[in-house]
Short mmCIF file of C-alpha atoms and ligand atoms in Angstrom, two decimals:
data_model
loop_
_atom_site.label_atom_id
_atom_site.label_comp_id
_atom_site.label_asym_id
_atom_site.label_seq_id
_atom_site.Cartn_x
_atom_site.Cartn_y
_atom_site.Cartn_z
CA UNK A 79 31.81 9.95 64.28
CA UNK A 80 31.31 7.21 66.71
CA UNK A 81 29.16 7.97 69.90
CA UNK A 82 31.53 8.50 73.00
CA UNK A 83 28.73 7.53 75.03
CA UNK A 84 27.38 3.97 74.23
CA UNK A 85 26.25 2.06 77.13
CA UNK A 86 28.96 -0.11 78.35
CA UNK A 87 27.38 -3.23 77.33
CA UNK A 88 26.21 -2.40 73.67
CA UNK A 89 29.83 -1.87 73.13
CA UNK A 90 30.84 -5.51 74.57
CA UNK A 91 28.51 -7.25 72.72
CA UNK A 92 29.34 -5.13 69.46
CA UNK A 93 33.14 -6.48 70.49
CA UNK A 94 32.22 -10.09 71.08
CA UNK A 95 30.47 -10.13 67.96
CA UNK A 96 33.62 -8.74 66.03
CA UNK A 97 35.48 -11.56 67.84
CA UNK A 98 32.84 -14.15 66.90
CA UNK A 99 33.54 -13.11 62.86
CA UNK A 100 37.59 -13.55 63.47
CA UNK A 101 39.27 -10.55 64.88
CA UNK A 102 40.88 -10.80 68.45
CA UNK A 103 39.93 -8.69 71.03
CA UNK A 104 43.62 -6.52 70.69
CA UNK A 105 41.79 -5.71 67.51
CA UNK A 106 38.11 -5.34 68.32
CA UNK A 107 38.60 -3.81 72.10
CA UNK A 108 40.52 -0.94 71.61
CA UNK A 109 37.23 0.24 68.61
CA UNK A 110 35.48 -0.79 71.40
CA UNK A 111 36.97 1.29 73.95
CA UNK A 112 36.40 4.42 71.67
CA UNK A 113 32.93 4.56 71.73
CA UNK A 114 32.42 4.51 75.58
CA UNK A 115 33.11 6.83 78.49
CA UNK A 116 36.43 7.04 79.73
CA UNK A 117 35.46 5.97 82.76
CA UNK A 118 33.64 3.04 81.41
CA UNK A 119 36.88 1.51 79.56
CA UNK A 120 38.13 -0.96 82.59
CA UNK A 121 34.47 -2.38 82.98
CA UNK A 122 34.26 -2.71 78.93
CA UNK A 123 37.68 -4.70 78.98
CA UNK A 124 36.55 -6.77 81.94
CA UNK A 125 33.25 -7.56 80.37
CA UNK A 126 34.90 -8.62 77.20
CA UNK A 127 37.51 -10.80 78.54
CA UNK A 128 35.29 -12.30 81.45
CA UNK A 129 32.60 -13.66 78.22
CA UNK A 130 35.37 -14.99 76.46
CA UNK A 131 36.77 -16.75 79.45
CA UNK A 132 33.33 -18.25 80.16
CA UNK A 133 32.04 -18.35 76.53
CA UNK A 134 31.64 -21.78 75.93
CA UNK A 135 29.86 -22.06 79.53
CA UNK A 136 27.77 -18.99 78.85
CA UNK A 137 26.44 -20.46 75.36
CA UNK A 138 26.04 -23.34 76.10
CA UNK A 139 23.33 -22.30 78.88
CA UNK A 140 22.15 -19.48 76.46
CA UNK A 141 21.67 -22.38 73.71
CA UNK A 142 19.44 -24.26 75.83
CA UNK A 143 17.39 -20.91 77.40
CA UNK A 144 16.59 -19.78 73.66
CA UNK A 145 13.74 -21.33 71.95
CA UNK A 146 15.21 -21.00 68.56
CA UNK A 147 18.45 -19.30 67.11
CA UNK A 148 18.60 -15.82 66.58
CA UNK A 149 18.62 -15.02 63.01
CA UNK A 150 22.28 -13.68 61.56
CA UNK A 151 20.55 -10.14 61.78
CA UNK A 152 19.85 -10.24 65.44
CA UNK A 153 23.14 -11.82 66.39
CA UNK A 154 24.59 -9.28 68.38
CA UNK A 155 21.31 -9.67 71.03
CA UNK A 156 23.08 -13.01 70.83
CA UNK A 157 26.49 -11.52 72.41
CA UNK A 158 24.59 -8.95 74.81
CA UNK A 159 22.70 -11.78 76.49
CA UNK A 160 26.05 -13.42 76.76
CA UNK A 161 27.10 -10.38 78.81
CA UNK A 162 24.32 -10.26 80.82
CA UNK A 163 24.83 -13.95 81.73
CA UNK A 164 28.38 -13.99 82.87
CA UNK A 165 27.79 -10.81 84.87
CA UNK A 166 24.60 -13.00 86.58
CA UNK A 167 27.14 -15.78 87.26
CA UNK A 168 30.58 -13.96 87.80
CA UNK A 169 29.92 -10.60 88.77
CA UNK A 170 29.09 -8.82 91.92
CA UNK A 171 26.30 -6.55 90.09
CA UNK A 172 22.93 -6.17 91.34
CA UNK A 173 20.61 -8.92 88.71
CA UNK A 174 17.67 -6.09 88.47
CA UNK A 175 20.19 -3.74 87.24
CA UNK A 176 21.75 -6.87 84.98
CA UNK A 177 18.45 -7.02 83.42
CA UNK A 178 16.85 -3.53 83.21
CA UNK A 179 20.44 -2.25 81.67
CA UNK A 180 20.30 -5.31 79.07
CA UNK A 181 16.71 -4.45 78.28
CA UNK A 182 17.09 -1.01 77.54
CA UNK A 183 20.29 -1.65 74.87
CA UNK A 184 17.91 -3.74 72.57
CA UNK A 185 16.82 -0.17 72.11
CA UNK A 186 19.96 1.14 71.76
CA UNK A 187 20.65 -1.52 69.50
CA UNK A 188 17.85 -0.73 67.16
CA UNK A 189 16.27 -4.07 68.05
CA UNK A 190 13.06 -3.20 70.39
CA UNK A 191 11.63 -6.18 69.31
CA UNK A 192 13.18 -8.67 70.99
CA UNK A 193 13.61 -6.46 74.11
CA UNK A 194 10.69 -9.57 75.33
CA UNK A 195 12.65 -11.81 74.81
CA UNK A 196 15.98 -10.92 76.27
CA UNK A 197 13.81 -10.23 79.33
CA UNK A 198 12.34 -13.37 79.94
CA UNK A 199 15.61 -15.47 79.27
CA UNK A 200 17.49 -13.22 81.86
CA UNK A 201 14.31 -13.46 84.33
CA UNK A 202 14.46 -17.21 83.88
CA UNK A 203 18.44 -17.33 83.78
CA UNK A 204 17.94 -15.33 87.57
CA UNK A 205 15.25 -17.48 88.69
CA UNK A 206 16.50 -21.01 88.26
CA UNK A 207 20.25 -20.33 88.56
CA UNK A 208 22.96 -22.09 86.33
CA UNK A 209 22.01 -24.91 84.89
CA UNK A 210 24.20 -28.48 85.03
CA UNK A 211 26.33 -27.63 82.27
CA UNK A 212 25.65 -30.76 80.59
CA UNK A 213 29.09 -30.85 77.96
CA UNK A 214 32.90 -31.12 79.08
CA UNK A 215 33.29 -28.28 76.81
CA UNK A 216 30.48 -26.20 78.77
CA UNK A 217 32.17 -27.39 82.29
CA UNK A 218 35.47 -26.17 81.62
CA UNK A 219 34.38 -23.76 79.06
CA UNK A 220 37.00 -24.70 76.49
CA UNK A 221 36.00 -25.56 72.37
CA UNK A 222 35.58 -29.31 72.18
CA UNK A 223 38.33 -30.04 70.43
CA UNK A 224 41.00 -28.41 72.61
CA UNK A 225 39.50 -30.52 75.77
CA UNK A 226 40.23 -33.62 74.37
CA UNK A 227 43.71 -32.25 72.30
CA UNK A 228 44.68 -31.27 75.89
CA UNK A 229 43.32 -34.63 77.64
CA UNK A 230 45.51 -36.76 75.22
CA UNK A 231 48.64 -34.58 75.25
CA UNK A 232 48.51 -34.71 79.02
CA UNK A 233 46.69 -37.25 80.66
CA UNK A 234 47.74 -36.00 84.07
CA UNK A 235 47.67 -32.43 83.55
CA UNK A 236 45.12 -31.55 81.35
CA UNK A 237 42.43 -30.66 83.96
CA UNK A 238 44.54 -28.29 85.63
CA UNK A 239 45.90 -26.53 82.36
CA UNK A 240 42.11 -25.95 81.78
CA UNK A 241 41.60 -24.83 85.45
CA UNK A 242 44.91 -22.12 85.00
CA UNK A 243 43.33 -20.97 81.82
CA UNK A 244 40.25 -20.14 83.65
CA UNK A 245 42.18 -17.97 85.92
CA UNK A 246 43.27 -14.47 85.53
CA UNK A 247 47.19 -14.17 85.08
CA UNK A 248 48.83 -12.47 87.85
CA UNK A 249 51.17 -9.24 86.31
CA UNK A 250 54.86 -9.79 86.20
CA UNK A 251 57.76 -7.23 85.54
CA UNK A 252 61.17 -7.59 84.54
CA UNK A 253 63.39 -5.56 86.71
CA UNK A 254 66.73 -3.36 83.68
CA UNK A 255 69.66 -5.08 84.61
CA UNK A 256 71.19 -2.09 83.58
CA UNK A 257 69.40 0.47 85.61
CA UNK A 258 68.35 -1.56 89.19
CA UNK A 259 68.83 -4.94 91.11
CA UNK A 260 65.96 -6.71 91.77
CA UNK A 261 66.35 -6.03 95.07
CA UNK A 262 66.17 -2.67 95.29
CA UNK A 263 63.02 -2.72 92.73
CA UNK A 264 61.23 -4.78 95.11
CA UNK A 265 62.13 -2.20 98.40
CA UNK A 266 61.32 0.62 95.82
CA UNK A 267 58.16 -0.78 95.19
CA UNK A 268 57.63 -1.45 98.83
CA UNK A 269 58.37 2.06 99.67
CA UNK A 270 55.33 3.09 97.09
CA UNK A 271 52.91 0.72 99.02
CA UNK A 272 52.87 -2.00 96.40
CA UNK A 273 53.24 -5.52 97.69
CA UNK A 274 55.36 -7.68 94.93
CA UNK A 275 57.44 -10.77 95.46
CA UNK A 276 60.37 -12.02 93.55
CA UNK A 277 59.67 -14.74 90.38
CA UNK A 278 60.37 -18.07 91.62
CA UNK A 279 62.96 -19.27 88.50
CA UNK A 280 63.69 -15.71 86.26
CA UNK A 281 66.40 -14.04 87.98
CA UNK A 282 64.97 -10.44 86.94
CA UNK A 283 61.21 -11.22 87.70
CA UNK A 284 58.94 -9.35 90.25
CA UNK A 285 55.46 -10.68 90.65
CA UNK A 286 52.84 -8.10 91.60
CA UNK A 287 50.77 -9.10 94.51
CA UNK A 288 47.40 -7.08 92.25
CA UNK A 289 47.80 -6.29 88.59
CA UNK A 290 47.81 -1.93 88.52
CA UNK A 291 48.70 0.59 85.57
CA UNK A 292 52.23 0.34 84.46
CA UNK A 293 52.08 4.43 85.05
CA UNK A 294 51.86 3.71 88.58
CA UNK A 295 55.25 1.39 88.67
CA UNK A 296 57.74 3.43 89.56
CA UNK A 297 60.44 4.65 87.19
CA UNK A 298 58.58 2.48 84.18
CA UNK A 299 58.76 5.41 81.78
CA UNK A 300 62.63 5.74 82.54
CA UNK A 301 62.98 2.10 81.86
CA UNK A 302 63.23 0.87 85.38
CA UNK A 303 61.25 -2.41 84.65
CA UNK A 304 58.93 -3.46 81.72
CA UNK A 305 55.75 -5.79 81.83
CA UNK A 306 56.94 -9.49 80.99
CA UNK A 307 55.98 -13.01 82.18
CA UNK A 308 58.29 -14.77 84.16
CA UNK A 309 57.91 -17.65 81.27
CA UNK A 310 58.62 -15.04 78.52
CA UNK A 311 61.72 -14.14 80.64
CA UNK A 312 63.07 -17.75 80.83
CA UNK A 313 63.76 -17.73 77.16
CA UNK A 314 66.76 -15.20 77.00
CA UNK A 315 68.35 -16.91 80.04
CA UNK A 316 68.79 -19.73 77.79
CA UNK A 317 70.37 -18.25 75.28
CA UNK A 318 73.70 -17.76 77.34
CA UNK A 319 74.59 -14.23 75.97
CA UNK A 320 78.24 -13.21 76.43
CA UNK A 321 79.88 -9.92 74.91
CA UNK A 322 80.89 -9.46 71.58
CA UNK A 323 77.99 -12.14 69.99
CA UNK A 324 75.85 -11.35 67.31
CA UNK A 325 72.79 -11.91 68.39
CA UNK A 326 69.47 -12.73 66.06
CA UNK A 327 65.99 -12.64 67.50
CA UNK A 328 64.15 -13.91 64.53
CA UNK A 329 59.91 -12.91 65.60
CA UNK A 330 60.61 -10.32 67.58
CA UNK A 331 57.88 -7.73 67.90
CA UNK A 332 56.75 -6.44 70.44
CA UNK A 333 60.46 -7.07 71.12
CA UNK A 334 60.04 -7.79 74.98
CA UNK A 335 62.53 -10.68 74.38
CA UNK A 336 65.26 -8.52 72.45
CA UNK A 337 65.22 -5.73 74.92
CA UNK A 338 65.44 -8.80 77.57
CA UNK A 339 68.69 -9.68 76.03
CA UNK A 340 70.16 -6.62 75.67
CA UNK A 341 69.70 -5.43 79.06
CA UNK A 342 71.09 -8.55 80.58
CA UNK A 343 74.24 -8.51 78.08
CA UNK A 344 74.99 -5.05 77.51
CA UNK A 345 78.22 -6.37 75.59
CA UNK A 346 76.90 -7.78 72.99
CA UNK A 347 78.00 -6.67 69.57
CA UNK A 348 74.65 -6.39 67.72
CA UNK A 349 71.21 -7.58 67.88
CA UNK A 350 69.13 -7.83 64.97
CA UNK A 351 65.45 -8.05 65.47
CA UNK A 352 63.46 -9.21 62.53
CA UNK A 353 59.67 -9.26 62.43
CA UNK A 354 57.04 -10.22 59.61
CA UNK A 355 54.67 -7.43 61.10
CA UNK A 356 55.29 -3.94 59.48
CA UNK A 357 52.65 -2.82 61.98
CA UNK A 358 54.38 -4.15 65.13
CA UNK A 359 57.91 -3.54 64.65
CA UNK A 360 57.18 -0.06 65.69
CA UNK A 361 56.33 -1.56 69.10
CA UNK A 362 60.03 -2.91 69.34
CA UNK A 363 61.22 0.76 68.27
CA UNK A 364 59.22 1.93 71.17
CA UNK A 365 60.28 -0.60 73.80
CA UNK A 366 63.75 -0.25 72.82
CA UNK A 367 63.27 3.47 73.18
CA UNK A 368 62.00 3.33 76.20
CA UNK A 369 64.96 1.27 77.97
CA UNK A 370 67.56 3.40 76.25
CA UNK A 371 68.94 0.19 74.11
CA UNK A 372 69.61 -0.17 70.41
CA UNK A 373 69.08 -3.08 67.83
CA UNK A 374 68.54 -3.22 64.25
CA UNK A 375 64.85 -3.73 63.06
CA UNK A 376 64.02 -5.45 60.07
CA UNK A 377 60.69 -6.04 58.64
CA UNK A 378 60.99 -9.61 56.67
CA UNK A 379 59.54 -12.85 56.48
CA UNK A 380 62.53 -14.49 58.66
CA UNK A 381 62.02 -17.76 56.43
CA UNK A 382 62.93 -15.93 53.86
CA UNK A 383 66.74 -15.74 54.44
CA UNK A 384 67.44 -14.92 50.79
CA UNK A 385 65.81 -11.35 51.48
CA UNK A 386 67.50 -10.09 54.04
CA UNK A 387 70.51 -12.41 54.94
CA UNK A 388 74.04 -11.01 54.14
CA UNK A 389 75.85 -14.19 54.87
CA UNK A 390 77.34 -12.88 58.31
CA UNK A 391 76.00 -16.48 60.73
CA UNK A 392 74.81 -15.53 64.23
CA UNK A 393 76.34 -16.72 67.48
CA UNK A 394 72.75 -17.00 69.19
CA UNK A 395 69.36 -17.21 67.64
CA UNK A 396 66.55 -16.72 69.49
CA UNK A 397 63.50 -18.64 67.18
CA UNK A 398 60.30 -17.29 69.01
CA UNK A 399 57.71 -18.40 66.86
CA UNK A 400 53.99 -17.67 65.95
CA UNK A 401 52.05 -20.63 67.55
CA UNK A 402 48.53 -21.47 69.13
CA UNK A 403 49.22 -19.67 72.01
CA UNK A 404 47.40 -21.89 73.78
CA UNK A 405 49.84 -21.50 77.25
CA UNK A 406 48.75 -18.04 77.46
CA UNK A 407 44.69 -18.09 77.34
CA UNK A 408 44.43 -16.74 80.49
CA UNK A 409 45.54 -13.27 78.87
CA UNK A 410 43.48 -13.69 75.64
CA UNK A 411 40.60 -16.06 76.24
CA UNK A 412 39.75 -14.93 72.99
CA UNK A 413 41.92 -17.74 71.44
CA UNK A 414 39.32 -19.82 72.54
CA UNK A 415 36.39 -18.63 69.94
CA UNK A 416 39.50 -18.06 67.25
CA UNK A 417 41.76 -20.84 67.25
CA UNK A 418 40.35 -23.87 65.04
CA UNK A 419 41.90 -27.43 65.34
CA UNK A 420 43.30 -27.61 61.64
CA UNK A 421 45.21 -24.41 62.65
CA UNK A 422 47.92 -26.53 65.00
CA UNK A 423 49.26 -28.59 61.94
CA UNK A 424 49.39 -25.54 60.00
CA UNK A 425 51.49 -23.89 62.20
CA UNK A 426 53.20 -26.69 62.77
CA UNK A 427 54.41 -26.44 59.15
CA UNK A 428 55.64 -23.35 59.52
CA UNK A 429 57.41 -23.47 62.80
CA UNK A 430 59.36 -26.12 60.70
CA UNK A 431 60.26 -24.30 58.31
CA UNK A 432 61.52 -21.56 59.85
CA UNK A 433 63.77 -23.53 62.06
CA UNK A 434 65.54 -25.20 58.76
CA UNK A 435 65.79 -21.79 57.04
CA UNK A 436 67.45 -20.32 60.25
CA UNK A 437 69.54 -22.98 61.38
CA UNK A 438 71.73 -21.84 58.42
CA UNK A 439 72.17 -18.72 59.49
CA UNK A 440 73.45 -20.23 62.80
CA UNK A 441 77.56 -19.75 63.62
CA UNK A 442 79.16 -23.56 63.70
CA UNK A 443 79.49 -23.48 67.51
CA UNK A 444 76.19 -20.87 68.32
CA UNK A 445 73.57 -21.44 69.78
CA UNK A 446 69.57 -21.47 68.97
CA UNK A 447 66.78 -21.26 71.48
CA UNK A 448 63.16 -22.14 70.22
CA UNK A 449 60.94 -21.02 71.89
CA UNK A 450 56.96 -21.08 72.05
CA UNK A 451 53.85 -19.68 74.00
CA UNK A 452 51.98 -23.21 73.31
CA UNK A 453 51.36 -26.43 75.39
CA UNK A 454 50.53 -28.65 72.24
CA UNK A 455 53.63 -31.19 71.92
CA UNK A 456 52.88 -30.97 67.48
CA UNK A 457 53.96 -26.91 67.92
CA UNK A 458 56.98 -28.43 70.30
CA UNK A 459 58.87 -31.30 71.09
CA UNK A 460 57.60 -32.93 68.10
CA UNK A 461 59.44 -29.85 66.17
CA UNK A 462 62.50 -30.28 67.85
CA UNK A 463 62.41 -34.33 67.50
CA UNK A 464 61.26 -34.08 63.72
CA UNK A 465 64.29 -31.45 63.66
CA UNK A 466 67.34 -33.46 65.23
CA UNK A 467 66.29 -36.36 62.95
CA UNK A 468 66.64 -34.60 59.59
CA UNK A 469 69.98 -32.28 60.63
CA UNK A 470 73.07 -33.88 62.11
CA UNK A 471 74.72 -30.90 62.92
CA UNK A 472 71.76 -30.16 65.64
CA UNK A 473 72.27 -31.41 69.37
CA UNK A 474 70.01 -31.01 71.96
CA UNK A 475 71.49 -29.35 75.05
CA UNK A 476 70.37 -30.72 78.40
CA UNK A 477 69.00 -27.79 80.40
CA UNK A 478 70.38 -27.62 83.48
CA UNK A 479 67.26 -26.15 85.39
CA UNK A 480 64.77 -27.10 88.26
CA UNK A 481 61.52 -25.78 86.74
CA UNK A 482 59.05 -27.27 83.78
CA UNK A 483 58.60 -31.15 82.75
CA UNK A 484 61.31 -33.06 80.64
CA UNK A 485 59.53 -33.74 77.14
CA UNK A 486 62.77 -35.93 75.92
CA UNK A 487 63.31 -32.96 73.43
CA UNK A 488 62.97 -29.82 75.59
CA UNK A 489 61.30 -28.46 78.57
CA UNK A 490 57.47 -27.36 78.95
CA UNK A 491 56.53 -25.29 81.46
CA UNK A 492 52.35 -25.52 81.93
CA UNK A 493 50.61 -22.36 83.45
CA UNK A 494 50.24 -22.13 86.76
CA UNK A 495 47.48 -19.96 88.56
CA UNK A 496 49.76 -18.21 90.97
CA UNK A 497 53.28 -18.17 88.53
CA UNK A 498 54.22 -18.05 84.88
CA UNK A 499 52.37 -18.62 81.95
CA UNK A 500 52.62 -22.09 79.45
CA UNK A 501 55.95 -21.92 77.58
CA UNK A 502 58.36 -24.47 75.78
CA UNK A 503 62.04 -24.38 75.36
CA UNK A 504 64.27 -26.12 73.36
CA UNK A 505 68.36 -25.72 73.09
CA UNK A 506 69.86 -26.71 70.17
CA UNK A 507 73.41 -25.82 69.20
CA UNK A 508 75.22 -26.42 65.73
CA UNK A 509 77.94 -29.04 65.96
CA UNK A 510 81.05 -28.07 64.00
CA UNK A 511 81.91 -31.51 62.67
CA UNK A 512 78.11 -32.56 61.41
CA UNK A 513 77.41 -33.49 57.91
CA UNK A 514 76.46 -31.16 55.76
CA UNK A 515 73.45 -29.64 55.94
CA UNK A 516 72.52 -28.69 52.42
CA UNK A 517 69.77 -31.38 52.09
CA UNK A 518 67.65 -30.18 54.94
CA UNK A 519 65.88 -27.61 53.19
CA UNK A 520 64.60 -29.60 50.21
CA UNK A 521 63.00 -31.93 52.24
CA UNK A 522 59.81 -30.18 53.13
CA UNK A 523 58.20 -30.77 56.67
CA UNK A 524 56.13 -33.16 56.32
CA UNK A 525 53.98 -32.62 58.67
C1 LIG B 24 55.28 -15.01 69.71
S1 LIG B 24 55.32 -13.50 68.88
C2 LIG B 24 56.88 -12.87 69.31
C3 LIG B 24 56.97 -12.20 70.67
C4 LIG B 24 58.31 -11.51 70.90
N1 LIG B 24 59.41 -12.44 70.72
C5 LIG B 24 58.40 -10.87 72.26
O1 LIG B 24 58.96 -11.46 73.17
O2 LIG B 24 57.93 -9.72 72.41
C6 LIG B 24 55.58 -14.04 67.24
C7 LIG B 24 55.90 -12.94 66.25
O3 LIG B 24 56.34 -13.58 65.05
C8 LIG B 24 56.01 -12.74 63.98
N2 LIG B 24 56.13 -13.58 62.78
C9 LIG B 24 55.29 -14.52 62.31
N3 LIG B 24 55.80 -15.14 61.22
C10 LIG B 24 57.00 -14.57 61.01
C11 LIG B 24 58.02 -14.76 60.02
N4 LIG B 24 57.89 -15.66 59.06
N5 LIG B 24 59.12 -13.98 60.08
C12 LIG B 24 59.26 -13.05 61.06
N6 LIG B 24 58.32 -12.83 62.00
C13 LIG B 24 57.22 -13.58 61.98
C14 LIG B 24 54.64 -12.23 64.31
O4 LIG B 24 54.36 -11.03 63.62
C15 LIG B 24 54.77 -12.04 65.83
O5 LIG B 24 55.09 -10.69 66.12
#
């Protein structure tokens, strides 16, 4: 059995680490989070995603502050000194305590011997203060690579996309249609003491004035509101849901985008909610569950129409694909240390592909929203271009809306520090007098 009471820090670093060898945090934390206190578990999650927010900056300064590498053995020293570091530089922590706490878990760590060593790198780290940070990717504490992807793909934006995913994401609900008006959320929240303001753009969002425990919201385990950003909420509002549509949402889990739609259409005639995840699609069981709505859940590789489609076509597709993730890295900093450049064309490749093997599923007429979490144009407008070039029956719709930049072939929205997260959008519907579209498919992406 684990030890319940491992000093806070020996289980961060034990975390990081895990995250350094290619797990994310959702998977290394929660291990984590066993083998501390109770009580200990918010500071564990803040030290976790505060090093991965300021990784980059952290090791770079560490790099320079260690006479030589630690060896593969010792490499979790490596991720405790990291911790000690950001909480010099970003926490409100006493430095003696920093120090004499960081000391004491090379013991704990089984590593006495370089309990020296971590000592006089922390003393000197104290002493002279943070060094010039000497590398773009140290001053903005991004990987390399994504600085300059981001730099190119948006000459006039880039620095503040870095900035916003520096910052921690405000918490955003989405008021149940079904249940409560915004409105009343909002005095219902006041009533409790919580101060909350209404999303600028999603009709349904409440912005929370200080992130708190969803059991504290009142009447979340009745299915008043659930916990959704106001970007994530934009994407059903495009889909233009009206009663009696069948309705596919083709990457669904945790399903916070089906039970969107269903609680803003209560008339539609089914919603099927496919994900590739046999481990997740419990989470949209439980969602669903917990708002009192009902859709079919499939576990399938939603490419892989021949599996699972019975030939009925859908009058609204909502195509929510995996991607980067890189408009959301203010909630999991971690994708900094995970995501590796080659990884963008790959899943370019398959957001491709799953568009062409869905479109055919799509009801001459219907309508298909893709939709991603990214701010890289190759996971995006590129798509959608590469898309309407190969299959005539697609049209882009124009999106009537105030909010996100015009790409030419869909809207982005970039995070924002005080508002929504990074999101893209693109509306495509299926013309009924196009050509064909049997060719598409053969064609491969290309990309
Ligand atoms: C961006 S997340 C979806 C978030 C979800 N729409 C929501 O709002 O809660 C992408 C999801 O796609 C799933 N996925 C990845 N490849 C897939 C595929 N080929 N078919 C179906 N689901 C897939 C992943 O398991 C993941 O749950």
């Amino acid at each position: 059995m684990a030890d319940p009471q491992l000093p806070v820090r020996v289980a961060a670093a034990q975390a990081l680490q895990a995250v350094e060898q290619g797990q994310s945090l959702a998977q290394s934390l929660p291990l984590a989070q066993a083998r501390v206190a109770p009580q200990d578990r918010p500071e564990l999650q803040a030290l976790c995603y505060g090093t991965c927010r300021w990784y980059h900056r952290l090791d770079s300064e560490l790099g320079r502050r260690l006479n030589k590498p630690l060896r593969p053995n010792d490499r979790v020293v490596h991720q405790l000194l990291l911790v000690a570091l950001f909480q010099l530089r970003h926490s409100q922590q006493a430095d003696y305590a920093i120090l004499n706490e960081t000391v004491e878990a090379c013991r704990v760590l089984a590593k006495p011997h370089l309990a020296g060593m971590v000592n006089a790198v922390l003393r000197a780290a104290q002493r002279e203060g943070e060094p010039d940070h000497g590398s773009e990717s140290a001053l903005y504490s991004h990987p390399e690579w994504m600085v300059e992807k981001l730099r190119h793909n948006w000459p006039e934006h880039w620095q503040a996309i870095l900035a916003a995913n520096n910052s921690q994401a405000p918490m955003t609900l989405r008021v149940n249609a079904r249940q409560i008006d915004r409105d009343n959320y909002l005095k219902w929240l006041r009533d409790d003491g919580i101060e909350a303001k209404a999303t600028g753009h999603a009709p349904h969002g409440i912005q929370l004035a200080r992130p708190l425990p969803v059991e504290r919201l009142p009447g979340f385990a009745d299915g008043a509101v659930s916990v959704q950003d106001e970007a994530a909420q934009l994407c059903t509002t495009l889909l233009d849901l009206a009663p009696g549509q069948r309705v596919l949402d083709a990457c669904a889990a945790p399903g916070g985008k089906t039970c969107a739609m269903l609680e803003q259409q209560p008339g539609l005639a089914e919603v099927i909610a496919i994900d590739q995840s046999e481990t997740r699609l419990p989470r949209i069981r439980e969602n669903l569950d917990r708002l009192g709505l009902e859709a079919i859940l499939l576990a399938a590789d939603a490419g892989a129409t021949g599996d699972w489609w019975d030939g009925r076509h859908f009058d609204r597709i909502l195509l929510d694909v995996p991607c980067s993730a890189s408009g959301v890295i203010r909630r999991n900093p971690d994708i900094k240390l995970l995501r590796r450049e080659g990884d963008i064309a790959a899943l370019a490749r398959i957001q491709l592909g799953l568009l062409e093997s869905l479109w055919q599923t799509l009801t001459p007429g219907g309508r298909l929203v893709y939709a991603t979490c990214s701010v890289f144009p190759q996971e995006n407008h590129r798509i959608i271009q590469r898309f309407l070039r190969q299959q005539p029956e697609a049209e882009l719709v124009a999106l009537p809306v105030q909010w996100g930049l015009d790409t030419g072939a869909g809207r982005q929205l970039l995070p924002d520090p005080q508002a929504q997260d990074g999101f893209f959008y693109a509306v495509l519907v299926r013309r009924h007098d196009g050509a064909p579209n049997a060719h598409t498919n053969d064609q491969g992406s290309g990309l």
